[in-house]
mmCIF file with all atom_site columns, C-alpha atoms in Angstrom:
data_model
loop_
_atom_site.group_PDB
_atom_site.id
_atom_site.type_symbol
_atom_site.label_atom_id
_atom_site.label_alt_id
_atom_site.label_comp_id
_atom_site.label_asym_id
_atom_site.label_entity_id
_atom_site.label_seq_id
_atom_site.pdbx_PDB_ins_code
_atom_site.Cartn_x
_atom_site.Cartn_y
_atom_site.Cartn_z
_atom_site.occupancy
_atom_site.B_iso_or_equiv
_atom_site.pdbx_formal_charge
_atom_site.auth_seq_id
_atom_site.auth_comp_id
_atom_site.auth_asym_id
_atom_site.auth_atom_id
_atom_site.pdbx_PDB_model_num
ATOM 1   C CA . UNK A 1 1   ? 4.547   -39.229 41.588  1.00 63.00 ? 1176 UNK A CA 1
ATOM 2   C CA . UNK A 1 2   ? 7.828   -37.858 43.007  1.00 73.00 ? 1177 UNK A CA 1
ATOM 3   C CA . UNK A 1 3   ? 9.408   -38.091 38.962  1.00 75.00 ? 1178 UNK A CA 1
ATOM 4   C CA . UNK A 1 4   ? 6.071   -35.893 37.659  1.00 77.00 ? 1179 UNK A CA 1
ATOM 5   C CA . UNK A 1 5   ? 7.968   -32.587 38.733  1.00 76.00 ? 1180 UNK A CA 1
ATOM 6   C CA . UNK A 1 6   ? 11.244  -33.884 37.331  1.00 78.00 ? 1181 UNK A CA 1
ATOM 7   C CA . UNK A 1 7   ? 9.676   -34.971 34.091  1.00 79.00 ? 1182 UNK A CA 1
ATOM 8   C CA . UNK A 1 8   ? 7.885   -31.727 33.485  1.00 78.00 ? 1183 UNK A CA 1
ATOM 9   C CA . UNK A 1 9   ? 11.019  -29.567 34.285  1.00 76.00 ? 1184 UNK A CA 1
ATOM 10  C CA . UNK A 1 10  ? 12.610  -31.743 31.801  1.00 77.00 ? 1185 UNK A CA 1
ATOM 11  C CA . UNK A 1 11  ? 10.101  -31.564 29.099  1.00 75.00 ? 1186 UNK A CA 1
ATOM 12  C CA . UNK A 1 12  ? 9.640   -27.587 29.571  1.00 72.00 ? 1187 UNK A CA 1
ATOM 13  C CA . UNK A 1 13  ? 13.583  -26.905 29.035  1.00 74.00 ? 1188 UNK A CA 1
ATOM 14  C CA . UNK A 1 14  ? 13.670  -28.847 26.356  1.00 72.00 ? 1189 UNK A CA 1
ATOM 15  C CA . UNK A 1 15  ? 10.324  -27.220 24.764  1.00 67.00 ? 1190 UNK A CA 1
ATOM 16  C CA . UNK A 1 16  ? 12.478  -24.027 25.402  1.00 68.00 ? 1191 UNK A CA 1
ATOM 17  C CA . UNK A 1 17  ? 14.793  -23.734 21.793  1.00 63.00 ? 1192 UNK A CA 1
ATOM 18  C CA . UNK A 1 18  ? 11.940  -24.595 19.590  1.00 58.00 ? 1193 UNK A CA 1
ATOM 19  C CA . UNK A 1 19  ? 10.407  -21.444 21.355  1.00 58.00 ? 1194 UNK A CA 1
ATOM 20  C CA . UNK A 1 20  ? 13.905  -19.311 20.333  1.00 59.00 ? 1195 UNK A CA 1
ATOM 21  C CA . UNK A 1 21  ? 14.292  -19.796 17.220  1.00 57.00 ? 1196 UNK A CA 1
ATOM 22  C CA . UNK A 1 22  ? 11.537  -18.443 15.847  1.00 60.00 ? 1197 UNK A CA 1
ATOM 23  C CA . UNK A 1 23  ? 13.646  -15.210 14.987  1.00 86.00 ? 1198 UNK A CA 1
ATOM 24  C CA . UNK A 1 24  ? 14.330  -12.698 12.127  1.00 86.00 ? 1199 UNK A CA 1
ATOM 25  C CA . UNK A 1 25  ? 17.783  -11.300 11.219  1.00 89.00 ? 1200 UNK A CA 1
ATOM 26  C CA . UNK A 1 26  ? 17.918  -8.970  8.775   1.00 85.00 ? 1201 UNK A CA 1
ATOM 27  C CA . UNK A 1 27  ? 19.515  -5.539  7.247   1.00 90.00 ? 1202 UNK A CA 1
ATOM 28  C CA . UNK A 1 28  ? 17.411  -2.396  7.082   1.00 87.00 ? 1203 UNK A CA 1
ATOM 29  C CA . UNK A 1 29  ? 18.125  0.045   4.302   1.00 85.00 ? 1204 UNK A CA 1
ATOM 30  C CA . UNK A 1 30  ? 21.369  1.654   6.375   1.00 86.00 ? 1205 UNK A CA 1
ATOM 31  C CA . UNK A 1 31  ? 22.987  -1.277  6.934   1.00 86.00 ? 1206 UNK A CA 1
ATOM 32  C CA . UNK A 1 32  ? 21.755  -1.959  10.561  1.00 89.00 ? 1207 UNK A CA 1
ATOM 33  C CA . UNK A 1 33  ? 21.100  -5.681  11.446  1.00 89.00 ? 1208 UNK A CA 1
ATOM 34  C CA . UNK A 1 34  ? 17.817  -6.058  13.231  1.00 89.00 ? 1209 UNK A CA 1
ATOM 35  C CA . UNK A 1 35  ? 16.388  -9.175  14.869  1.00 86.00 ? 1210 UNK A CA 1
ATOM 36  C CA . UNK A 1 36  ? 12.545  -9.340  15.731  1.00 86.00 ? 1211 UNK A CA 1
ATOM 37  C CA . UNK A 1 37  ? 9.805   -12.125 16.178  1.00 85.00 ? 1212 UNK A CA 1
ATOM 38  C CA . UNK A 1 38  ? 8.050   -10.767 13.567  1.00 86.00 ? 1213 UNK A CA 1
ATOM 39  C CA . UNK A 1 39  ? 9.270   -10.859 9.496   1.00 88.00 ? 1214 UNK A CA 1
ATOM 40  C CA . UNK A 1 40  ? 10.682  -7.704  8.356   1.00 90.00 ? 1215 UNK A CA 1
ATOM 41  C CA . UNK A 1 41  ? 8.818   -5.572  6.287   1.00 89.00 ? 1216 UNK A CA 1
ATOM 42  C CA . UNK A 1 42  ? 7.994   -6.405  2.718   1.00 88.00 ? 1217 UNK A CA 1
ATOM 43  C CA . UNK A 1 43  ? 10.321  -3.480  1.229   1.00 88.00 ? 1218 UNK A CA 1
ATOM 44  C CA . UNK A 1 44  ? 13.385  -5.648  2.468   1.00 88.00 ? 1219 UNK A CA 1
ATOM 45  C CA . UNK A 1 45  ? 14.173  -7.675  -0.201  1.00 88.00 ? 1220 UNK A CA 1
ATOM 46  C CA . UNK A 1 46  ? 14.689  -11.694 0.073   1.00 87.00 ? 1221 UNK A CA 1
ATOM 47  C CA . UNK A 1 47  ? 18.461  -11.189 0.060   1.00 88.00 ? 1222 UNK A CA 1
ATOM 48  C CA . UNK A 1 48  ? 18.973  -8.911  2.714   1.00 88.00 ? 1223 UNK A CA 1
ATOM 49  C CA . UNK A 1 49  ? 16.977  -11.383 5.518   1.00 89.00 ? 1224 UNK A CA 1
ATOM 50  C CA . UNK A 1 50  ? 19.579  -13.246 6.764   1.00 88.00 ? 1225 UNK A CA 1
ATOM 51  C CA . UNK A 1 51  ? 18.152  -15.379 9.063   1.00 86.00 ? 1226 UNK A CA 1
ATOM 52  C CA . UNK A 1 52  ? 14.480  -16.535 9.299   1.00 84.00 ? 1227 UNK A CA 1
ATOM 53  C CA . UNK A 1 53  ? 12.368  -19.651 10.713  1.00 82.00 ? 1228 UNK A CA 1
ATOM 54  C CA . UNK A 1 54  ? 12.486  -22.775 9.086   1.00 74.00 ? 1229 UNK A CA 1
ATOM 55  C CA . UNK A 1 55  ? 8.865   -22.582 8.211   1.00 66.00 ? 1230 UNK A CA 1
ATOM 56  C CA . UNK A 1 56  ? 8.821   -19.176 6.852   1.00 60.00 ? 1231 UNK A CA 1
ATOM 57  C CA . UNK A 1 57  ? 12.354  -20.297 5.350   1.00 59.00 ? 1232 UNK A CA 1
ATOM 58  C CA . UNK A 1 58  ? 10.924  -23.182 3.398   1.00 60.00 ? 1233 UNK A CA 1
ATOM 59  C CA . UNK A 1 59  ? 7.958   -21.098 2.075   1.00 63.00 ? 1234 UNK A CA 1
ATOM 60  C CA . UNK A 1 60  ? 10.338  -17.914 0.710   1.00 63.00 ? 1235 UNK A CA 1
ATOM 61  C CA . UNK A 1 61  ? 11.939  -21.261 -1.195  1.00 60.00 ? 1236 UNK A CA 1
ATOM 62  C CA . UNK A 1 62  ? 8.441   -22.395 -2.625  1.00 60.00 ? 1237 UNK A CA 1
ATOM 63  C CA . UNK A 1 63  ? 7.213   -18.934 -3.470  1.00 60.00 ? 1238 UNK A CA 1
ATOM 64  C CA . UNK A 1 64  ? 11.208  -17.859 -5.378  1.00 58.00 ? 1239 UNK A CA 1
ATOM 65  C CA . UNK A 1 65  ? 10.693  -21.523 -6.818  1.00 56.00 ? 1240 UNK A CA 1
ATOM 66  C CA . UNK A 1 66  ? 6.809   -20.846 -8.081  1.00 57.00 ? 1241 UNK A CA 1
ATOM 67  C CA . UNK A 1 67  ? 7.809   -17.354 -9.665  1.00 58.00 ? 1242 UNK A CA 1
ATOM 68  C CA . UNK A 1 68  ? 10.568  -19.188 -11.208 1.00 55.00 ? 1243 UNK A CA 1
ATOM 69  C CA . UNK A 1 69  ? 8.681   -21.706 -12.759 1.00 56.00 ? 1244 UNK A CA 1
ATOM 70  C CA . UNK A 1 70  ? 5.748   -19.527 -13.636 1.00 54.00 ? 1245 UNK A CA 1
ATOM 71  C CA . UNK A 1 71  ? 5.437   -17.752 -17.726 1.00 53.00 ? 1246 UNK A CA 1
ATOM 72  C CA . UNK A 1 72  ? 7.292   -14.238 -17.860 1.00 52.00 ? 1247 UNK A CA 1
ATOM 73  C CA . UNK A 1 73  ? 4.111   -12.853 -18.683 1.00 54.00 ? 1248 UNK A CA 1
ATOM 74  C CA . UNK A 1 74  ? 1.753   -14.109 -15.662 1.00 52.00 ? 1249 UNK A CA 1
ATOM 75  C CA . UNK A 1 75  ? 1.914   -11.888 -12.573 1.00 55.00 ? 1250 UNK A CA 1
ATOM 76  C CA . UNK A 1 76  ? 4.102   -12.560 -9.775  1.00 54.00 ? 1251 UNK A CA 1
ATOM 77  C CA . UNK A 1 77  ? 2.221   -14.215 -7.124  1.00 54.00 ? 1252 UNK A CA 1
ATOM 78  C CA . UNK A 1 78  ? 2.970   -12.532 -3.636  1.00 54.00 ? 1253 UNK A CA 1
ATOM 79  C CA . UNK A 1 79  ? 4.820   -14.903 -1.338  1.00 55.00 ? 1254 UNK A CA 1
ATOM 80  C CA . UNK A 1 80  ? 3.204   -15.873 2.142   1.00 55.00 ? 1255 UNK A CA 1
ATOM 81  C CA . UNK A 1 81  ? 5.403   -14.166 4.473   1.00 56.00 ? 1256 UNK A CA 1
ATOM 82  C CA . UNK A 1 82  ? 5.313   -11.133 2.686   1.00 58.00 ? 1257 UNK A CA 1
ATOM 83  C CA . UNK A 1 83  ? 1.371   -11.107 2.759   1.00 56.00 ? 1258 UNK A CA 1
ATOM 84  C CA . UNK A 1 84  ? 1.518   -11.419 6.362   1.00 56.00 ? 1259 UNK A CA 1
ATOM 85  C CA . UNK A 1 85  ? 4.106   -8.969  6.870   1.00 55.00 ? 1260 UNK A CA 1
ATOM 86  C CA . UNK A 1 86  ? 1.762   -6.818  5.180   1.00 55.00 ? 1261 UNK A CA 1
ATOM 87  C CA . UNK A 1 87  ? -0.986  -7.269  6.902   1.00 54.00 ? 1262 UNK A CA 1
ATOM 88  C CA . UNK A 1 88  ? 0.511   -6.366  9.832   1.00 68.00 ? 1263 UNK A CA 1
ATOM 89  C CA . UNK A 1 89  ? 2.053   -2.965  10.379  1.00 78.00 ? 1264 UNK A CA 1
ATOM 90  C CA . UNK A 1 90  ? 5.662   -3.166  11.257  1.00 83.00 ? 1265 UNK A CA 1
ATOM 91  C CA . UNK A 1 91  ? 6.918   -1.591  14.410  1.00 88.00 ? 1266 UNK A CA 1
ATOM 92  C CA . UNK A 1 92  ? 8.389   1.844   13.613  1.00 85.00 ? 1267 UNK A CA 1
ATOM 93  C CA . UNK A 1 93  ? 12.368  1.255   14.314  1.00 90.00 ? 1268 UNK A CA 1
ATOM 94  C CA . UNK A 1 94  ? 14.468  2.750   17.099  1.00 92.00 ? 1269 UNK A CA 1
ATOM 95  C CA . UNK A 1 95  ? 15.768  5.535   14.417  1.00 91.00 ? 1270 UNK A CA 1
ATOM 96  C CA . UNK A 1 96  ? 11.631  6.469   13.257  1.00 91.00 ? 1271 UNK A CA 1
ATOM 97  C CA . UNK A 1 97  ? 11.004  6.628   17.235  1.00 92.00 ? 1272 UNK A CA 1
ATOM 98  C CA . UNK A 1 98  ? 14.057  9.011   18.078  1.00 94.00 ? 1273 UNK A CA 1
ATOM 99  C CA . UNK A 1 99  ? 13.066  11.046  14.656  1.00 94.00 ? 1274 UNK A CA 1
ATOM 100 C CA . UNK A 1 100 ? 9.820   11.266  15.916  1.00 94.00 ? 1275 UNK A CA 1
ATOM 101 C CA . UNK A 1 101 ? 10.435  11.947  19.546  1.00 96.00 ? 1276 UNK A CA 1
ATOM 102 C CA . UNK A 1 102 ? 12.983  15.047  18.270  1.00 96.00 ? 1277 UNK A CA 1
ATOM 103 C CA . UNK A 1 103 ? 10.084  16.080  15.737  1.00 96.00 ? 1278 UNK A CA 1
ATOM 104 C CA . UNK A 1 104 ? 7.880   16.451  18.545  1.00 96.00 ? 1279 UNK A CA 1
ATOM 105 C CA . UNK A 1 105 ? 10.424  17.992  20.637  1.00 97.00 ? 1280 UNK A CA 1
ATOM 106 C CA . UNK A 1 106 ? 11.202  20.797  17.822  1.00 97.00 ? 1281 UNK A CA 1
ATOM 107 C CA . UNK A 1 107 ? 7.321   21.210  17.775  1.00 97.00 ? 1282 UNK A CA 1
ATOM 108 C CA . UNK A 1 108 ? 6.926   21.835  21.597  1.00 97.00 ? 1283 UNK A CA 1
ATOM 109 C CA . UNK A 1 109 ? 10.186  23.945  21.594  1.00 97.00 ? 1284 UNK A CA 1
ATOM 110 C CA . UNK A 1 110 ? 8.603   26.264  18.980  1.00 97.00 ? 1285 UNK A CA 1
ATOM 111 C CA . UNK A 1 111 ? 4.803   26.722  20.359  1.00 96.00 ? 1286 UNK A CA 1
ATOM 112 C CA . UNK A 1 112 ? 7.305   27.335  24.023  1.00 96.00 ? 1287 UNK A CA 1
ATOM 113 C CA . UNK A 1 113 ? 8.979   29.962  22.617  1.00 96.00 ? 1288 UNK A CA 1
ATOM 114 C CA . UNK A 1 114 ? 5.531   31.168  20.423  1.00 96.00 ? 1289 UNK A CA 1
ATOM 115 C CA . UNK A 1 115 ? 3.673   31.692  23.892  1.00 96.00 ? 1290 UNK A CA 1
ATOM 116 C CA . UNK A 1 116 ? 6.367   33.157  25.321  1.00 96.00 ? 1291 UNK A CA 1
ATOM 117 C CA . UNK A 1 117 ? 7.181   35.625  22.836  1.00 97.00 ? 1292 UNK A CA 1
ATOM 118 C CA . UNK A 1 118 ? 3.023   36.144  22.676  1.00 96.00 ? 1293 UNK A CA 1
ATOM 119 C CA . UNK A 1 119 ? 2.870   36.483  26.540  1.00 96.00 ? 1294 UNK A CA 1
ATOM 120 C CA . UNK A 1 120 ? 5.653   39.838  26.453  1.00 96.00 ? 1295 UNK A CA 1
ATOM 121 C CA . UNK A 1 121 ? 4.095   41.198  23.995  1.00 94.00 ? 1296 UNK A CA 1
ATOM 122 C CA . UNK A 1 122 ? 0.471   41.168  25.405  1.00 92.00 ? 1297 UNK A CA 1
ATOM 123 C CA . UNK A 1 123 ? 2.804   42.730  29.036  1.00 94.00 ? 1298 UNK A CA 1
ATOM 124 C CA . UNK A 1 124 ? 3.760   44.993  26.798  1.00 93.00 ? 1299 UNK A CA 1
ATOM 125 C CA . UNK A 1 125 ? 0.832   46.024  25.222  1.00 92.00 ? 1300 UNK A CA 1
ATOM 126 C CA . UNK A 1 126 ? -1.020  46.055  28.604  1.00 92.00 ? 1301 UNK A CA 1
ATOM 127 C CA . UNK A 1 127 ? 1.972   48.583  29.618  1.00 93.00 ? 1302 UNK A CA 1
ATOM 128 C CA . UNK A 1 128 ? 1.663   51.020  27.054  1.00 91.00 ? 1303 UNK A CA 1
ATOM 129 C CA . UNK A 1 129 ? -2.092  51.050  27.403  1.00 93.00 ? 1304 UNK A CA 1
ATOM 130 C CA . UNK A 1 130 ? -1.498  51.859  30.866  1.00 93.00 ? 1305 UNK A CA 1
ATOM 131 C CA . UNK A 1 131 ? 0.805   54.613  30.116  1.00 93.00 ? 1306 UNK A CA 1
ATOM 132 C CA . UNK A 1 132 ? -1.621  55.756  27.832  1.00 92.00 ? 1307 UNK A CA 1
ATOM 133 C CA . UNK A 1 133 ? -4.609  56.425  29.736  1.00 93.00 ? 1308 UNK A CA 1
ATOM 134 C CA . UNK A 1 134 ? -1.875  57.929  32.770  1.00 92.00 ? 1309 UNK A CA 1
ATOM 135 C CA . UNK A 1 135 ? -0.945  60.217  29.828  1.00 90.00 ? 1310 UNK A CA 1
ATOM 136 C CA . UNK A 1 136 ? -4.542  60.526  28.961  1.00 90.00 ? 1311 UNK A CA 1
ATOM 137 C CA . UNK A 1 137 ? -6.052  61.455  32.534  1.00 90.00 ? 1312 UNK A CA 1
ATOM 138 C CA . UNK A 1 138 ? -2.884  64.061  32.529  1.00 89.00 ? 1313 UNK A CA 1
ATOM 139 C CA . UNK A 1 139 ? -3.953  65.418  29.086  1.00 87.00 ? 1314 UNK A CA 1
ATOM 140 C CA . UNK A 1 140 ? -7.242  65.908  30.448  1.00 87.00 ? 1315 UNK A CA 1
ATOM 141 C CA . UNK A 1 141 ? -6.813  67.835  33.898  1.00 88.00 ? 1316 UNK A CA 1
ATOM 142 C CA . UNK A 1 142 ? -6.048  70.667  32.439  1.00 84.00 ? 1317 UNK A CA 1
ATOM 143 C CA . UNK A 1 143 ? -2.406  71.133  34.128  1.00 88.00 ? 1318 UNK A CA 1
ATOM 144 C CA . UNK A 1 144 ? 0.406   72.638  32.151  1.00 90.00 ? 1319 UNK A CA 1
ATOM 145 C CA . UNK A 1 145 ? 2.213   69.732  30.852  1.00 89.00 ? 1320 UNK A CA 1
ATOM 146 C CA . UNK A 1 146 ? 5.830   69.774  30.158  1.00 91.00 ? 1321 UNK A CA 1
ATOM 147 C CA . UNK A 1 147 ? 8.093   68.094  27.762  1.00 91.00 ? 1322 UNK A CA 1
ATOM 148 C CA . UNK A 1 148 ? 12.163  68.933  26.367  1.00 93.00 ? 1323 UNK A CA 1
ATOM 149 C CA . UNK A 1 149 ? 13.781  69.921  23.015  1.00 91.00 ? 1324 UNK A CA 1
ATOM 150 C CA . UNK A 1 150 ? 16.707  68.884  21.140  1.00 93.00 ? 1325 UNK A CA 1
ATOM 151 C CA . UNK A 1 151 ? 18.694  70.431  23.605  1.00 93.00 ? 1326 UNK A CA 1
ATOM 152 C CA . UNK A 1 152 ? 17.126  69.003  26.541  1.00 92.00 ? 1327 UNK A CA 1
ATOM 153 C CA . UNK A 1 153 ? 16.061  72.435  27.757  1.00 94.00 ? 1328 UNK A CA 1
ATOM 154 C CA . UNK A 1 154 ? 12.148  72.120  29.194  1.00 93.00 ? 1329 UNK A CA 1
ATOM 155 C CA . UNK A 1 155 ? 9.303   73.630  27.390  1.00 92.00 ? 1330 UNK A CA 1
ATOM 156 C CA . UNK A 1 156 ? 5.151   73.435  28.784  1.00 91.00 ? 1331 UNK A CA 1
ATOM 157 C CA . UNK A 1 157 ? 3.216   72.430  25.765  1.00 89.00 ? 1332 UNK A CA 1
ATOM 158 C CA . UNK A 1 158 ? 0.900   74.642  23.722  1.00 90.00 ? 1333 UNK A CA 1
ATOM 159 C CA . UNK A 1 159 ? -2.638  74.190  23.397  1.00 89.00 ? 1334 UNK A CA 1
ATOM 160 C CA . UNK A 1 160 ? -1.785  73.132  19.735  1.00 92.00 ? 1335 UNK A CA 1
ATOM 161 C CA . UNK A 1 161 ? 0.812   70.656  21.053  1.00 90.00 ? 1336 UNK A CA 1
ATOM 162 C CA . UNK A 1 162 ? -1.493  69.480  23.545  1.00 91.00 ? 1337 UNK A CA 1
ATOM 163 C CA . UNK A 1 163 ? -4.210  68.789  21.013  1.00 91.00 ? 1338 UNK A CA 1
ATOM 164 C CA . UNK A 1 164 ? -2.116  67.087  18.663  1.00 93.00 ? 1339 UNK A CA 1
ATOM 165 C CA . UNK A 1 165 ? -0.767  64.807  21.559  1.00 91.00 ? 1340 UNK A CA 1
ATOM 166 C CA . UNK A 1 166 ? -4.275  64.293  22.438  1.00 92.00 ? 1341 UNK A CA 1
ATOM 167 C CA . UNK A 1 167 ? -4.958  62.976  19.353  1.00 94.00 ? 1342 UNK A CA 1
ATOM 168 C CA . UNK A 1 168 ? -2.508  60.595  18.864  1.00 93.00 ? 1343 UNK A CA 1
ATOM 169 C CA . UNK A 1 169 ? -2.739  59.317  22.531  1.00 92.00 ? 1344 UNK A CA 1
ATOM 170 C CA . UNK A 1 170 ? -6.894  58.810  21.464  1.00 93.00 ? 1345 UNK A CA 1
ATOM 171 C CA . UNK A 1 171 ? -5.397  56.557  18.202  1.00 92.00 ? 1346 UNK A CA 1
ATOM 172 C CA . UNK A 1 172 ? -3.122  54.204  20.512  1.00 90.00 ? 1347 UNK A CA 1
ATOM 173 C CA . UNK A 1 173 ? -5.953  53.651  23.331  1.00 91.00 ? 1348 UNK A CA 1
ATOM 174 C CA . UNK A 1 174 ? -8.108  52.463  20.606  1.00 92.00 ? 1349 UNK A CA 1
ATOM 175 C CA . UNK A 1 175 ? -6.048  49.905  19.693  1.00 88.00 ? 1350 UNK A CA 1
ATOM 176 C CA . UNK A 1 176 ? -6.046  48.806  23.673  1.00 89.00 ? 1351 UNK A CA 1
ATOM 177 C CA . UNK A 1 177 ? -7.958  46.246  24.781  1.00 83.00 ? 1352 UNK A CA 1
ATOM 178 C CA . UNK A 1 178 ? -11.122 47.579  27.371  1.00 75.00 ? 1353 UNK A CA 1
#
């Protein structure tokens, strides 16, 4: 009884490398060596894996062995790794995630600046419409309203001028939201 703890110790550490070496070493299409638990994807070819299971290992050998030995003319059978591998969906890589992370960044930086460039002009839409109906309520006291030339001397506006001002203050307040 007092060896059980020993003996279990024992047998988990050396349970421990068969657990390891279940690994994948490979390089991706820029040259980058990855290493994963799970087989690369099926677009990297058989040469580029450079380090697999034994299992997996032994059955890349029988499936390069079976095309071998199989007519020109017969399809190639799909070896067994790569049908898993397809199966399952690799992991995006670290250079997908940062591509996609800075897409999404770009995206949120844009609708940022879209709201803020929507929210000054709706202030100043909401300004002129207030200087509008100011102008308006002015317009329509009746009080001699004033205004300056070219020369910045002052001059009261006609009843022409007044109209005519009238009108186009009338065209911009309909544009204005109520």
């Amino acid at each position: 009884m007092k060896h059980l703890p020993m003996s279990l110790l024992v047998a988990a550490a050396l349970a421990m490398p068969a657990l390891a070496q279940a690994q994948y070493m490979w390089l991706d299409e820029k040259g980058m060596k990855q290493l994963s638990d799970q087989p690369p994807p099926p677009s990297v070819p058989q040469n580029r894996i450079l380090k697999q299971p034994r299992q997996a290992a032994a059955a890349a050998a029988n499936a390069a062995a079976a095309q071998a030995a199989a007519p020109a003319d017969a399809p190639p059978a799909p070896a067994p790794a790569d049908k898993a591998a397809a199966d399952k969906k690799a992991p995006p890589s670290i250079a997908e995630r940062n591509a996609d992370f800075n897409k999404r960044r770009a995206e949120a930086a844009a609708a940022e600046q879209k709201s803020q460039q929507e929210a000054k002009h709706n202030a100043d839409t909401a300004e002129n419409c207030a200087l509008a109906r100011s102008f308006s309520h002015s317009l329509d006291s009746g009080r001699p309203i004033s205004a300056y030339d070219d020369k910045g001397q002052r001059y009261f506006l006609s009843d022409e001028q007044r109209a005519q001002r009238a009108k186009r203050n009338a065209e911009i307040l309909s544009k204005c939201p109520k």
